[in-house]
Coordinates of C-alpha atoms in Angstrom, one line a residue:
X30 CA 0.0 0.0 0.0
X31 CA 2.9 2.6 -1.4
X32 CA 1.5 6.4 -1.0
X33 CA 2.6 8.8 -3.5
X34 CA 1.1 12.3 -2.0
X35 CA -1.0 13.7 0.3
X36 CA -4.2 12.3 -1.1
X37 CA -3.0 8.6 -1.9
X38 CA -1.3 8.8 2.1
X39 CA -4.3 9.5 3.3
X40 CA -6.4 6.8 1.1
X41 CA -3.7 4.2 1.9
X42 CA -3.8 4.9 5.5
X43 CA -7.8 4.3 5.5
X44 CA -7.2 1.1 4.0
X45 CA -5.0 0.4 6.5
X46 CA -7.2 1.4 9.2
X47 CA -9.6 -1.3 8.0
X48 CA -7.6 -4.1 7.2
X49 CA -5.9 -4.0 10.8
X50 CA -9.5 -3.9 12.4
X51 CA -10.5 -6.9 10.5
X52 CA -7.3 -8.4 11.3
X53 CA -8.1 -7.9 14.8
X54 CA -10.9 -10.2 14.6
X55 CA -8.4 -13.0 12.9
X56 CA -6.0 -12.0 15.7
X57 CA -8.3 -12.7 18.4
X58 CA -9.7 -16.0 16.6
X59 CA -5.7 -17.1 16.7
X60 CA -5.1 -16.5 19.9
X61 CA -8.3 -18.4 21.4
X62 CA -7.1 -21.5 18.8
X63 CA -4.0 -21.4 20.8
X64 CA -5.4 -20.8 24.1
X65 CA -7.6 -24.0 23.2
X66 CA -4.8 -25.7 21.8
X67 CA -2.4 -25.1 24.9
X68 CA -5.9 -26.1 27.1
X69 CA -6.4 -29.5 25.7
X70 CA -2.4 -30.4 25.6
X71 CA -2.4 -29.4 29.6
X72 CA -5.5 -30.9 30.5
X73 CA -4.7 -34.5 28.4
X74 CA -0.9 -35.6 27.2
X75 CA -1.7 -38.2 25.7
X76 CA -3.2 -37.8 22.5
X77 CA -1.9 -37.7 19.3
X78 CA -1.0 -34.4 17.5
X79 CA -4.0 -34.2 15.2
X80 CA -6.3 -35.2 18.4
X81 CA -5.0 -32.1 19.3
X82 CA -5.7 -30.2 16.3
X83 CA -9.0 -31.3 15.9
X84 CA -9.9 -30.7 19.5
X85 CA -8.6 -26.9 19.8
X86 CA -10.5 -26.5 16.2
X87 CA -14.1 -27.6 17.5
X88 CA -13.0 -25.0 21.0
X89 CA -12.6 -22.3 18.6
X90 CA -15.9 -23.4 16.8
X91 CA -17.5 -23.4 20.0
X92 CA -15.6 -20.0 21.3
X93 CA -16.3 -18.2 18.2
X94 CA -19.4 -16.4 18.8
X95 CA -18.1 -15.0 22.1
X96 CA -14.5 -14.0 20.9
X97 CA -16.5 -12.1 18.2
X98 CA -18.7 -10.4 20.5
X99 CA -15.8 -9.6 22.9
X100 CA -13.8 -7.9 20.1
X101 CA -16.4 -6.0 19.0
X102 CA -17.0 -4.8 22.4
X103 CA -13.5 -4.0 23.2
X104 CA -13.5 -1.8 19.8
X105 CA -16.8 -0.2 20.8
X106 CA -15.0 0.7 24.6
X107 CA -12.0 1.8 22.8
X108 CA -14.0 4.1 20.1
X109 CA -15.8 5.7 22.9
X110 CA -13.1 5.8 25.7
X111 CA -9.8 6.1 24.5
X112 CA -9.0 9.4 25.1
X113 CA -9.9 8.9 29.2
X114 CA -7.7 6.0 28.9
X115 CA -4.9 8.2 27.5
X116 CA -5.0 10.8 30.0
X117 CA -5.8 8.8 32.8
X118 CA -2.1 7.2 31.9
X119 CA -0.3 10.4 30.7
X120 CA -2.4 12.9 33.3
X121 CA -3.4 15.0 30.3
X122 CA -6.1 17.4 31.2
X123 CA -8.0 20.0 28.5
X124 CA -7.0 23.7 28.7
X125 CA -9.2 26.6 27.5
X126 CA -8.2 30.0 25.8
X127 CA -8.5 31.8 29.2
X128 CA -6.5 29.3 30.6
X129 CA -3.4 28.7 28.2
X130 CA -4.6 32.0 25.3
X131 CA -0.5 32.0 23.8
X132 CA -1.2 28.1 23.3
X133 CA -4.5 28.2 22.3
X134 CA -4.0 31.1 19.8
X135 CA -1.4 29.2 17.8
X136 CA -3.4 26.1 17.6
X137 CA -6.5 28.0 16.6
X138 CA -4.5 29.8 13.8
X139 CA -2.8 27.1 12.4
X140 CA -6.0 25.1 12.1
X141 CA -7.9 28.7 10.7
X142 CA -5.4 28.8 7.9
X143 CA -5.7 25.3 7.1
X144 CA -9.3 24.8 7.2
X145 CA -8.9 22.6 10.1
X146 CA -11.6 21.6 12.3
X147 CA -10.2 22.8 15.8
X148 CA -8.6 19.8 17.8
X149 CA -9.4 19.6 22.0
X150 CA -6.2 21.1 23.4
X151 CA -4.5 19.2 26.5
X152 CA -1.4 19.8 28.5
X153 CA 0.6 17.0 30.9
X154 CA 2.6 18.1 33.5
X155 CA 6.2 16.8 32.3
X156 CA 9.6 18.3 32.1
X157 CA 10.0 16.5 28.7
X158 CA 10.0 18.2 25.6
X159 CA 6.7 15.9 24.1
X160 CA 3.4 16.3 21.8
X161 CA 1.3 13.7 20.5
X162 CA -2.4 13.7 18.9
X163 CA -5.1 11.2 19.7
X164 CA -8.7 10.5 18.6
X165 CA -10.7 8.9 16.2
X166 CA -13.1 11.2 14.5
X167 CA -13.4 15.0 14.3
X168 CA -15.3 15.1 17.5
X169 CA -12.4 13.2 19.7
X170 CA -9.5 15.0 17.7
X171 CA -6.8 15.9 20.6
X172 CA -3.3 17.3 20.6
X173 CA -1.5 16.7 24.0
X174 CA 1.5 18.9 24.6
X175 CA 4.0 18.8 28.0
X176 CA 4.3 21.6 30.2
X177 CA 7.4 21.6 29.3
X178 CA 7.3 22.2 25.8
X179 CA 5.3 25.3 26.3
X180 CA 7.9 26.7 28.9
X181 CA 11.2 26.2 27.0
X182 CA 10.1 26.9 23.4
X183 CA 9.3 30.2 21.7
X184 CA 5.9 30.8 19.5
X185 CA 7.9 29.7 15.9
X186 CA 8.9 26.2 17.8
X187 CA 5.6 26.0 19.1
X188 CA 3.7 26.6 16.2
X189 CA 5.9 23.8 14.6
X190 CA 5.1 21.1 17.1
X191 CA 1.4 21.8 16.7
X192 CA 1.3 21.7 13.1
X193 CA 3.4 18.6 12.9
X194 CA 0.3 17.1 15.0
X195 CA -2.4 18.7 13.1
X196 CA -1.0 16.8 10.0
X197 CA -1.1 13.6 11.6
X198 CA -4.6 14.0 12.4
X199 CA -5.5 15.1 8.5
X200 CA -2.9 11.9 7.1
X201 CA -5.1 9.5 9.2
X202 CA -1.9 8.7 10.9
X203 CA -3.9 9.1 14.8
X204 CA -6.6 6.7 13.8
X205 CA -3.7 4.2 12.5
X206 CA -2.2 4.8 16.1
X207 CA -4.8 4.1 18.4
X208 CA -6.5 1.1 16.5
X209 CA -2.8 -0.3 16.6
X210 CA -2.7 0.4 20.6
X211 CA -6.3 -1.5 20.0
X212 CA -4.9 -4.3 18.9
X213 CA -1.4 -4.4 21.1
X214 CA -4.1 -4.1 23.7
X215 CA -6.0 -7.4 22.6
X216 CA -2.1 -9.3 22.7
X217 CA -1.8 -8.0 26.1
X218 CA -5.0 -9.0 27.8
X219 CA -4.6 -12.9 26.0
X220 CA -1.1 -13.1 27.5
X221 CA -1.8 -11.7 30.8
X222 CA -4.7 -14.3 30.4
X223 CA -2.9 -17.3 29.5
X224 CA -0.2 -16.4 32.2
X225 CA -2.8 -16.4 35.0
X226 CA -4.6 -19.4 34.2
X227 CA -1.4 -21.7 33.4
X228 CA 1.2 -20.6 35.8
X229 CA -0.7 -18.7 38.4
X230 CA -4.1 -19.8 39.0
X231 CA -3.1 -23.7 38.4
X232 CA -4.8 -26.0 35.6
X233 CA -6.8 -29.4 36.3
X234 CA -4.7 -32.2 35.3
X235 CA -6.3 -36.2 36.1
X236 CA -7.7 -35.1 39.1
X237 CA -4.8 -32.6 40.8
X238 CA -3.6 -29.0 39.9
X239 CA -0.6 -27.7 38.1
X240 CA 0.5 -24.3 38.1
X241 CA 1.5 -21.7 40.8
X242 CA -1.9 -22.4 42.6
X243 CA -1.2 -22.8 46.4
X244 CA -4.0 -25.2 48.1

């Protein structure tokens, strides 16, 4: 999916929003084969490979409908909350005119001149020199900037930083970001998952337990 200017970047990276959200869904429909797979190997050693196979097929079979439901559901919690997630980890909080107006004046400008639809504006309290951009649609459209960013740069570096953002959001490259964090997300959950239930929380084997389970 090559990009050669503005318009085909932007095209390619809408394509590429879609075919990592459907590859979510073959993601998720993996990791439960293997879940199943690692399940049935625990839980009886002594079948065949293809016993195997067959067994963590007719789990996934069986798993399907939920796994799709519970992907959907987690894209659904992350179209509608990801931004609280984000500043709930980075302590970003939004800023008004009144509030930050050398900021919000450059922001506002740049997106006047460009025929931008005005992003939220956030600040983090950090010593680090940082921006970043977040959201999925016009309406959740943020730019994020560190305290210390505003403090130790003048208005041209300023303006700069924000309008490297602002093209991220109109590339597509934000939405390509979070449904990636989306899907790292997904990973993260199976393996804590799979980590609890094999080596923490113990697994039934012919009648005893195996894994870190005390009793």
């Amino acid at each position: 999916m090559a990009a050669y200017g503005l318009y085909t970047h932007i095209a390619a990276n809408k394509t590429r929003s879609i075919v990592l959200l459907i590859g979510l869904f073959v993601l998720v429909y993996v990791l439960v084969y293997a879940g199943a797979l690692i399940a049935e190997v625990v839980i009886d050693g002594g079948r065949t490979v293809s016993d195997y196979l067959r067994a963590a097929a007719a789990d996934l079979i069986q798993a399907a409908p939920f796994a799709t439901v519970g992907a959907a559901l987690w894209i659904v919690i992350a179209y509608f909350f990801h931004q609280k997630l984000i500043d709930a980890v980075t302590g970003g909080h939004a800023v008004t005119r009144a509030e930050q107006p050398r900021l919000y004046n450059l922001l506002e400008n740049l997106c006047i001149s460009r025929g931008i639809p005005m992003p939220k504006l956030k600040i983090m309290d950090s010593a680090a020199l940082n921006a970043f951009a977040s959201g999925l649609n016009p309406k959740q459209y943020a730019i994020t900037v560190t305290s210390g960013l505003v403090d130790r740069l003048d208005d041209a570096e300023i303006e700069a930083v924000l309008a490297h953002e602002l093209t991220h959001i109109k590339n597509g490259d934000v939405q390509m970001m979070v449904i990636a964090v989306i899907i790292a997300g997904v990973v993260g959950f199976f393996g804590e998952l799979m980590f609890r239930l094999f080596f923490q929380g113990g697994v039934r084997i012919g009648g005893g337990w195996s894994g870190g389970g005390s009793s």
